[in-house]
XYZ file of C-alpha atoms in Angstrom:
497
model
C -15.650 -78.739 111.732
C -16.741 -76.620 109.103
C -17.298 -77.970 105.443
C -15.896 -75.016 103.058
C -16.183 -74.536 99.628
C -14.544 -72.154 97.397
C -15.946 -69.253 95.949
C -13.711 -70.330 93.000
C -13.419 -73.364 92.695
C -9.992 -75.149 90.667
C -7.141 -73.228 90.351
C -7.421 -69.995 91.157
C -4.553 -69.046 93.687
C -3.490 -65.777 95.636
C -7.188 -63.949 95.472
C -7.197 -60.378 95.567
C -10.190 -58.207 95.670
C -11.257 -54.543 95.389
C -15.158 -53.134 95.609
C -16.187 -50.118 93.462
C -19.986 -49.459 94.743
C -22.412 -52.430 95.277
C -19.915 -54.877 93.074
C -17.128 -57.120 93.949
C -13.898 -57.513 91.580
C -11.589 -60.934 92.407
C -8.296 -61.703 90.398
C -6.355 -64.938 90.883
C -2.732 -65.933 89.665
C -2.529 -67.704 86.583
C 1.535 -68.483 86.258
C 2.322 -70.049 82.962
C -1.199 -69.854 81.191
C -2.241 -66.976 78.515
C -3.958 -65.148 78.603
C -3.514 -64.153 82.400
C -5.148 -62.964 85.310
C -8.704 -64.192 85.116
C -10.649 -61.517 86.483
C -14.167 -62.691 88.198
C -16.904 -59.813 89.252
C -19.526 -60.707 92.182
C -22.207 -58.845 93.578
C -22.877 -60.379 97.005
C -19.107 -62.303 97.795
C -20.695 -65.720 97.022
C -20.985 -66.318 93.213
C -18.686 -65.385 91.002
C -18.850 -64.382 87.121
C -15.645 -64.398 84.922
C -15.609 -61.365 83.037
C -12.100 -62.037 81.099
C -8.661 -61.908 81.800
C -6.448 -58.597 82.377
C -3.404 -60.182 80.127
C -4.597 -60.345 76.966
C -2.198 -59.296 74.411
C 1.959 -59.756 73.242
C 2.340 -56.213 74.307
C 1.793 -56.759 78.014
C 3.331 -59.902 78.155
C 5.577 -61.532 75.730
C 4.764 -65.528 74.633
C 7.323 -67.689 76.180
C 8.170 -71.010 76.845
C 5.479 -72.263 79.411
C 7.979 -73.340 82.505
C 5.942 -74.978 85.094
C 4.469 -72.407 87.848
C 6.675 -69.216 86.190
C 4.767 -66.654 84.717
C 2.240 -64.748 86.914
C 2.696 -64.411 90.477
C 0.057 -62.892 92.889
C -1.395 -60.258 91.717
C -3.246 -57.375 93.912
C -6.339 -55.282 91.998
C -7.468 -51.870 94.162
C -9.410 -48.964 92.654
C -8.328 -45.496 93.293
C -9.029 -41.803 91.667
C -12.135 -44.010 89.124
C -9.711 -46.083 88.116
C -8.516 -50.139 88.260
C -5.115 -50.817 88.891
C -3.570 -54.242 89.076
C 0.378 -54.366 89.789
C 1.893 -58.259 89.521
C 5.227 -59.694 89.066
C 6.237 -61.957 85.891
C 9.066 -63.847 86.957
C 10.244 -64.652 83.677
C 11.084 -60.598 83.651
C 13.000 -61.109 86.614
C 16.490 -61.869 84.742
C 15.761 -58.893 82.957
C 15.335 -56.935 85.884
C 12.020 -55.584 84.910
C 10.935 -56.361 87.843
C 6.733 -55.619 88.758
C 4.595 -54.388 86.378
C 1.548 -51.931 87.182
C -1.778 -51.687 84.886
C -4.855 -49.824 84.366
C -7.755 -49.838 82.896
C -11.462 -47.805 82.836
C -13.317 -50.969 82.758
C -12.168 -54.232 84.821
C -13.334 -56.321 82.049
C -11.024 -54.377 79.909
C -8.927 -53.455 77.916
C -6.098 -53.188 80.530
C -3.003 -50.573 79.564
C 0.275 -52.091 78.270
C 2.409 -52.345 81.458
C 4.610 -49.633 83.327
C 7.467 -51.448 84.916
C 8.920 -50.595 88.289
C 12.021 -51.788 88.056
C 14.144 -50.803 90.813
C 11.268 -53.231 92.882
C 13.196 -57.201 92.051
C 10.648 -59.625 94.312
C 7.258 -61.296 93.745
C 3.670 -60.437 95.368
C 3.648 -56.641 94.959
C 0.608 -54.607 96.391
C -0.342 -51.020 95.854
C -1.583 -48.814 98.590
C -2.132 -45.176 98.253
C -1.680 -42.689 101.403
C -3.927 -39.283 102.604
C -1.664 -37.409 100.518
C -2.583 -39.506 97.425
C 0.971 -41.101 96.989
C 1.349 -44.431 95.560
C 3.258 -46.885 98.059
C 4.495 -50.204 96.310
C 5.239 -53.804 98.779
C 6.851 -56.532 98.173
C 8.549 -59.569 99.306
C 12.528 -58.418 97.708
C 14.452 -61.285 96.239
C 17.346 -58.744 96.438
C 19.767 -60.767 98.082
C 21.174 -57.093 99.390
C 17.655 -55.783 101.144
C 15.382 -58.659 101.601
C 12.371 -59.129 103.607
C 9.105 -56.956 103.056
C 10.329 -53.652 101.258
C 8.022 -50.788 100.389
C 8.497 -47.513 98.533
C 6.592 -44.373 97.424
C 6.466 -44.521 93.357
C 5.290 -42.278 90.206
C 2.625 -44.367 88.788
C 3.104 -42.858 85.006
C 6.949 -44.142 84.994
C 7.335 -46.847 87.766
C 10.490 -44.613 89.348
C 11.091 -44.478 93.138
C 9.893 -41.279 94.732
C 12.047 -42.824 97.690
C 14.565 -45.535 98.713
C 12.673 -48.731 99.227
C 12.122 -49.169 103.373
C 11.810 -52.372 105.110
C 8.685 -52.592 107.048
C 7.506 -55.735 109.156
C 9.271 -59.278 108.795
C 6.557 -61.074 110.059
C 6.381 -63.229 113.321
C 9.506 -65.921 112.566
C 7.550 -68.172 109.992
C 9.178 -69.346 106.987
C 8.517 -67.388 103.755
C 6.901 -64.311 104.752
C 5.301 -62.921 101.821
C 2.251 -61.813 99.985
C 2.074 -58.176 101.541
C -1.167 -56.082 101.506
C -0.927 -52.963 103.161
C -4.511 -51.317 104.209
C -5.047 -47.586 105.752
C -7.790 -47.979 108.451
C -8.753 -45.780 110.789
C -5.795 -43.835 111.225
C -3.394 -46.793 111.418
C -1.301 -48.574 108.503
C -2.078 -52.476 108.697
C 0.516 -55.304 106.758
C -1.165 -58.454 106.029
C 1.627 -61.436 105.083
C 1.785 -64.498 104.113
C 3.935 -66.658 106.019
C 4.608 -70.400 106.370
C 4.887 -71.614 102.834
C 1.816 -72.019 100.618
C 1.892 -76.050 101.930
C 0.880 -77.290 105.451
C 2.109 -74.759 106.993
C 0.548 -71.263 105.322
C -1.225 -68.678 107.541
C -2.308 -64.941 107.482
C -0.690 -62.834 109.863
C -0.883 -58.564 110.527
C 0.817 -55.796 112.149
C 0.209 -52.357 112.471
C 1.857 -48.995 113.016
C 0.886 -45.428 112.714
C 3.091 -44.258 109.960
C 4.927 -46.624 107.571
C 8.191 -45.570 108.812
C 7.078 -48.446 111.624
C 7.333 -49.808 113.935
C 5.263 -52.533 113.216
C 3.424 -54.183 115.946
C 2.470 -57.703 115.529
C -1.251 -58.863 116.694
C -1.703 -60.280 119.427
C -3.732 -63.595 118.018
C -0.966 -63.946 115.092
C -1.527 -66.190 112.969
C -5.642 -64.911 112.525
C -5.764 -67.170 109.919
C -4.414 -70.850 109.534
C -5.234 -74.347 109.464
C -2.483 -75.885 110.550
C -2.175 -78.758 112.162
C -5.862 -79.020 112.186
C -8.105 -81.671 111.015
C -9.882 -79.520 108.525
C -11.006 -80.573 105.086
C -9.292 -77.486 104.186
C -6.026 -76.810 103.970
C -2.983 -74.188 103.088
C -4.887 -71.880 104.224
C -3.612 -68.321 103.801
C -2.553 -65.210 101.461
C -5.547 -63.258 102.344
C -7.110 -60.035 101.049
C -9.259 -57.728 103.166
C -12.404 -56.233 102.284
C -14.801 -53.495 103.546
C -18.871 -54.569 102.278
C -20.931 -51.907 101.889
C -22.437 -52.062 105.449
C -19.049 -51.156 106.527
C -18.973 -55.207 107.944
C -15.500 -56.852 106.612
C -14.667 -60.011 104.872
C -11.239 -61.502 103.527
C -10.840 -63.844 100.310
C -7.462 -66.181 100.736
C -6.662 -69.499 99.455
C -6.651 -72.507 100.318
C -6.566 -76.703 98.527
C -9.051 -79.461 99.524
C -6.382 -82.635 99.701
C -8.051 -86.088 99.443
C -6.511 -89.741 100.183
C -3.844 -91.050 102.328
C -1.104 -89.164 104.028
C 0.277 -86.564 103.238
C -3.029 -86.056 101.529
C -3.561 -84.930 97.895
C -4.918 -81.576 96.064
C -5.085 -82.035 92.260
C -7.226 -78.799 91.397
C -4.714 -76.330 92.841
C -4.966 -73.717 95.245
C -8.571 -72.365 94.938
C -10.171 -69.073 96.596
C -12.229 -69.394 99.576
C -13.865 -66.578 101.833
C -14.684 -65.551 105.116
C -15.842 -63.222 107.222
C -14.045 -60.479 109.568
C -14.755 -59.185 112.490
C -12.319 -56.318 114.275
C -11.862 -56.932 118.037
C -9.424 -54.441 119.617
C -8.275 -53.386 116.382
C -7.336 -56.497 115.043
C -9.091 -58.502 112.598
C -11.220 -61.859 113.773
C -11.888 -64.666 111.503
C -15.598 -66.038 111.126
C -15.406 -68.637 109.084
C -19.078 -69.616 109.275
C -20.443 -66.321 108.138
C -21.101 -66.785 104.443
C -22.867 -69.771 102.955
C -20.987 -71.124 99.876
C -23.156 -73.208 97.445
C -20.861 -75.701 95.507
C -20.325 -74.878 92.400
C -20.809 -76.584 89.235
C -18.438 -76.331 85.847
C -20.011 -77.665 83.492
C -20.191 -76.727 80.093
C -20.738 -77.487 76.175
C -18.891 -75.215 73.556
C -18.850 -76.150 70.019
C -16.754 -73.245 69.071
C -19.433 -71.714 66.827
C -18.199 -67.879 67.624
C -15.296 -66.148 66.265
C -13.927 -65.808 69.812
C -12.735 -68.351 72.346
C -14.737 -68.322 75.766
C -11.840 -66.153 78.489
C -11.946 -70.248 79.661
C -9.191 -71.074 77.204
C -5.411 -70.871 78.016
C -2.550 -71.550 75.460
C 0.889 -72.633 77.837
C 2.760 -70.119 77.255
C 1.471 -68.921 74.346
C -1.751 -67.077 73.730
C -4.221 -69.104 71.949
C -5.112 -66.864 69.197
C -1.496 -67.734 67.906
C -2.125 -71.140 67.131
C -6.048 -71.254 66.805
C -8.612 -69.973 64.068
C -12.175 -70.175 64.227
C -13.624 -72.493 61.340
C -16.459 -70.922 59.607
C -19.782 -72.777 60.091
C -18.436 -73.962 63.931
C -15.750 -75.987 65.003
C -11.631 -74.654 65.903
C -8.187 -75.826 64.040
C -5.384 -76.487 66.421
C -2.527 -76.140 64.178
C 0.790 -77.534 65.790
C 3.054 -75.667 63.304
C 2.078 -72.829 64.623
C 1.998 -73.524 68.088
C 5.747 -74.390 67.605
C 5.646 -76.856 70.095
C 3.120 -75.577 72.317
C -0.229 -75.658 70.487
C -2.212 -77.108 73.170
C -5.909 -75.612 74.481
C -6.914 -76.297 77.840
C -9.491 -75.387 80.964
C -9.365 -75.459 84.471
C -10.825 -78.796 85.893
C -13.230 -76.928 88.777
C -14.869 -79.927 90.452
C -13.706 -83.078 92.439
C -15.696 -85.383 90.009
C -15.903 -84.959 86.147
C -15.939 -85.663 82.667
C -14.049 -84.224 79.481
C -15.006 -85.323 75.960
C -14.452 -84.476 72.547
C -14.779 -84.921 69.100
C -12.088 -84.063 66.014
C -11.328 -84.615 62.972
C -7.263 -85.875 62.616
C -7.143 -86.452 58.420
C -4.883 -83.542 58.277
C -2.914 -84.448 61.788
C -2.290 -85.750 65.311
C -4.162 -84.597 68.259
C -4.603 -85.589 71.732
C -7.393 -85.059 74.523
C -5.281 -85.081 78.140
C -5.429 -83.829 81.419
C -2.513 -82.121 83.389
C -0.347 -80.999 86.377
C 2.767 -79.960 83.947
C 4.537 -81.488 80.734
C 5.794 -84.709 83.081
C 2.677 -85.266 84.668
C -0.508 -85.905 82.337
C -2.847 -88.794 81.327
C -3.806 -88.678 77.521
C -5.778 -89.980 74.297
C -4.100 -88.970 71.058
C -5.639 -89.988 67.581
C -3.765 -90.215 64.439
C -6.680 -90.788 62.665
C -6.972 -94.697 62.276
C -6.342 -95.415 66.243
C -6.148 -94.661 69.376
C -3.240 -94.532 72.298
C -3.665 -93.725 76.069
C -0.695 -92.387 77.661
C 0.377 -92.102 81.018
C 3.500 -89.057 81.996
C 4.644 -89.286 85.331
C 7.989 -87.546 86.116
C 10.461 -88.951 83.071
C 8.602 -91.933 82.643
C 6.134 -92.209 79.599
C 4.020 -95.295 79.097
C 1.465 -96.077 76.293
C -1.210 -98.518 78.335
C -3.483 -99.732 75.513
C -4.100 -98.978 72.123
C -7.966 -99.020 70.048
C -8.553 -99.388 65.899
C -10.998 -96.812 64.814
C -13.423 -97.984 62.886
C -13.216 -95.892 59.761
C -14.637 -93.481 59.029
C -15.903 -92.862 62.338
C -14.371 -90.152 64.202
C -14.754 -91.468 67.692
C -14.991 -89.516 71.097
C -12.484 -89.389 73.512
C -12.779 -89.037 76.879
C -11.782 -88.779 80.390
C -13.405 -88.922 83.810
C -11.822 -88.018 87.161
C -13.734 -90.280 89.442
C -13.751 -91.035 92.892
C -11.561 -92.620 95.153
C -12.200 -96.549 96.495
C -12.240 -96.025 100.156
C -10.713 -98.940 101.556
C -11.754 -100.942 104.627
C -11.132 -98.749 107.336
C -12.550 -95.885 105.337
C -9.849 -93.942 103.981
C -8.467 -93.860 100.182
C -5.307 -94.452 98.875
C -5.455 -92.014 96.254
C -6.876 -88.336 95.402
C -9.676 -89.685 92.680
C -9.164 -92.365 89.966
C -8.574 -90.894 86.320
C -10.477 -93.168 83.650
C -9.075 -92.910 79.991
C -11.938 -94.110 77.299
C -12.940 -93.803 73.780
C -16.709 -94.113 72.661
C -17.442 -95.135 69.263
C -20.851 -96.525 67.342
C -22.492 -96.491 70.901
C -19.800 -98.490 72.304
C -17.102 -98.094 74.836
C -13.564 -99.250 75.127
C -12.098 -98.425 78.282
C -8.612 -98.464 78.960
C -8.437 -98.569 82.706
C -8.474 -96.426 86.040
C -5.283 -94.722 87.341
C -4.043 -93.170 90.244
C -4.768 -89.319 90.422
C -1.998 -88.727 92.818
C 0.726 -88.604 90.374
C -1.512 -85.892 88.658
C -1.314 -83.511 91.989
C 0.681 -81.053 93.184
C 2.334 -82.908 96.535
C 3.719 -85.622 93.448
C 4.526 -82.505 90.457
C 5.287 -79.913 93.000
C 5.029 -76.434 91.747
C 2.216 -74.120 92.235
C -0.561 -74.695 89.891
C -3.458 -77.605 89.656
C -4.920 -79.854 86.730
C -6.231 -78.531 83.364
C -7.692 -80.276 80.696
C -7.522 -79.693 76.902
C -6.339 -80.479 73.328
C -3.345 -80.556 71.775
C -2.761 -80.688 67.704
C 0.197 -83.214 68.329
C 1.148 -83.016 64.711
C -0.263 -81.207 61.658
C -3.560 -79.563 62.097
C -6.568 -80.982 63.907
C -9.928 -79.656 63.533
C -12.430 -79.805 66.601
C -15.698 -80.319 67.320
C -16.637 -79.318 70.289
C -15.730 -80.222 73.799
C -17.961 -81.236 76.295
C -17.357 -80.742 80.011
C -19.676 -82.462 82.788
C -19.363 -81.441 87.011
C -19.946 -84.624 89.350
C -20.226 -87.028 85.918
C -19.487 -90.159 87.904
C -21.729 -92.180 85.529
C -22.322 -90.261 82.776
C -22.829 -90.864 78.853
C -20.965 -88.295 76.361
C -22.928 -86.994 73.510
């Protein structure tokens, strides 16, 4: 059994990739969170650099309301004609009937173009594929309850309009949800790569193949080529791939997949991360090597102090971009101001590793604010200081419970913090839960801690949905001013600053 670790690590869902020479360009879903569509760059497949996000601005998409796992769905990034195209679906358009959006930009690390809409094309997971004739073919998985399935159509890329009626091409092999469609021309044949199974327990990569995309399709022989099912892997949900031809015309395919820790059914509390492999082509068909690449773990860790006029592409607003309810203090240090977050003026980061430690620092004379970590608005864990003390907080589903309370000793601003730690293995070896979340404040060199909770009602089998944990700060009331935030990778025993 092979250990796996993701090339991005936390949650990063739905990879898809492109290659423009010698360099490697990865996008990810990002569902409620603004800006969207972190965009990472790699020049061997291994490590990754985040180079910024694609959705960056009102005009491509409007602030909302942060529902849990809207937003963003799977977006696919190709480059054609020396340019970058990314089309993706916003589902909060969908009741608009805006349907997909398409994008474009010089430069992956931007700016991106406003978005052309296609909206005659109502689904999610849209891909772009262009044929020998230079034609631009658009897939999806319809949510027309008139033509579903896995529709495709020719479009004009400057207005989003139909050149064509949309066409139904392969349904996949009988698995529930087929979806996710990339659609590759190789060698003379058309191949459609789904999704099918559900992104749980069940997910898997499948492919067919005909000669023109009027079909038929014909499924491969070895379907599903990807999947973990059923197996005891440390790995699991595998599926929605991407293909990719390396330079020495060798293949490889990013898809995702969650690392689930504890007792049955098993845990994942950093999402659906991005994980590679390689690809070999046996009698047409694509062959999994899942031992080909060496991934080193990765490591998250990082200090900012906000001391630049610009937030690090790290930071995500819910909903809301952060710029709308942020300002950069002059001399170092960021105001959260909750007025003008109307509701939502909370800051957060991906948590990346399976062990860590968040802390921070602010000043609260002018308001409420709260360090927490979380799945969704029901399910957090959370410090919030009012200035003289103190509260930790635990969400889960409709119940909220305040566990302890601390007096600050004026006028000490003290350090709040929290460490995902983990698990207690009990006797036979096996833990109950995912990791155990500590809540603590630090003050004058001491500690008060107050206690350990379960991490499994801070994962996605407990919240549902589609996302994983994020940390970050929230001006509860008023305006908070903050310090800096410190975040520490595999910090089982560590000492904040």
């Amino acid at each position: 059994m092979t250990e796996l670790e993701p090339i991005l690590a936390g949650f990063y869902p739905d990879p898809s990739i492109c290659r423009v020479g010698d360099t490697y360009y990865l996008i990810t879903s990002s569902f409620e969170y603004l800006p969207g569509i972190p965009i990472h760059s790699s020049n061997d497949l291994v490590t990754w650099t985040p180079i910024g996000n694609v959705l960056t601005r009102p005009s491509q998409i409007a602030e909302h309301a942060g529902y849990p796992s809207a937003g963003i769905f799977a977006p696919t990034i190709r480059h054609h004609d020396g340019e970058f195209w990314v089309i993706g679906t916003d589902v909060n358009g969908i009741p608009l009937g805006q349907g997909h959006f398409l994008l474009r930009a010089a430069d992956p690390a931007g700016p991106w173009s406003d978005p052309v809409y296609i909206t005659g094309a109502i689904g999610i997971d849209p891909d772009i594929a262009w044929d020998d004739d230079g034609t631009a073919h658009v897939t999806w998985c319809s949510l027309n309850p008139g033509q579903p399935g896995i529709l495709s159509a020719p479009i004009d890329t400057a207005t989003g309009e139909f050149l064509a009626p949309p066409r139904e091409l392969w349904q996949g092999t009988g698995l529930s949800f087929p979806e996710g469609p990339h659609l590759y021309r190789i060698d003379g044949w058309w191949y459609l790569l789904l999704a099918e199974g559900g992104t749980e327990r069940g997910h898997a990569a499948t492919i067919a193949r005909s000669r023109t995309l009027d079909g038929p399709f014909e499924s491969a022989p070895q379907n599903p080529f990807l999947s973990h099912r059923s197996l005891p892997h440390p790995v699991q949900n595998t599926g929605h791939a991407d293909l990719i031809q390396l330079p020495d015309d060798t293949w490889a395919a990013v898809h995702l997949g969650v690392r689930p820790r504890g007792q049955s059914p098993g845990f994942h509390v950093n999402g659906r991360e991005s994980f590679l492999v390689g690809i070999d082509w046996v009698d047409g068909w694509p062959v999994v090597d899942e031992g080909r690449f060496s991934i080193p773990p990765t490591n998250g860790s990082f200090k900012d102090r906000f001391d630049a006029p610009d937030l690090d592409p790290r930071w995500l607003g819910v909903g809301r971009f952060p710029a709308s309810f942020t300002r950069h203090e002059v001399g170092g240090g960021l105001i959260i101001d909750a007025a003008a977050g109307e509701g939502r003026a909370l800051l957060v980061a991906r948590s990346t590793d399976l062990v860590w430690s968040a802390t921070t620092t602010f000043d609260a004379s002018s308001g409420t604010g709260r360090l927490l970590v979380r799945i969704d608005d029901r399910h957090w864990y959370g410090l919030t200081y009012d200035g003289t003390s103190v509260e930790a907080t635990l969400t889960i589903g409709p119940v909220e419970h305040t566990v302890g309370r601390w007096d600050a000793p004026a006028p000490i601003a003290p350090t709040l913090r929290i460490r995902a730690k983990k698990p207690r293995p009990l006797p036979h070896g096996i833990s109950l839960e995912p990791d155990r979340v500590e809540l603590s404040v630090l003050a004058d060199g001491a500690e008060h801690i107050f206690g350990e909770f379960d991490g499994r009602y801070l994962s996605t089998e407990v919240a549902g949905g589609f996302t994983g944990r994020v940390f970050g700060i929230e001006a509860v009331s008023g305006q908070i001013r903050v310090h800096g935030v410190r975040y520490d990778a595999n910090a089982e025993d560590d000492s904040a600053e």
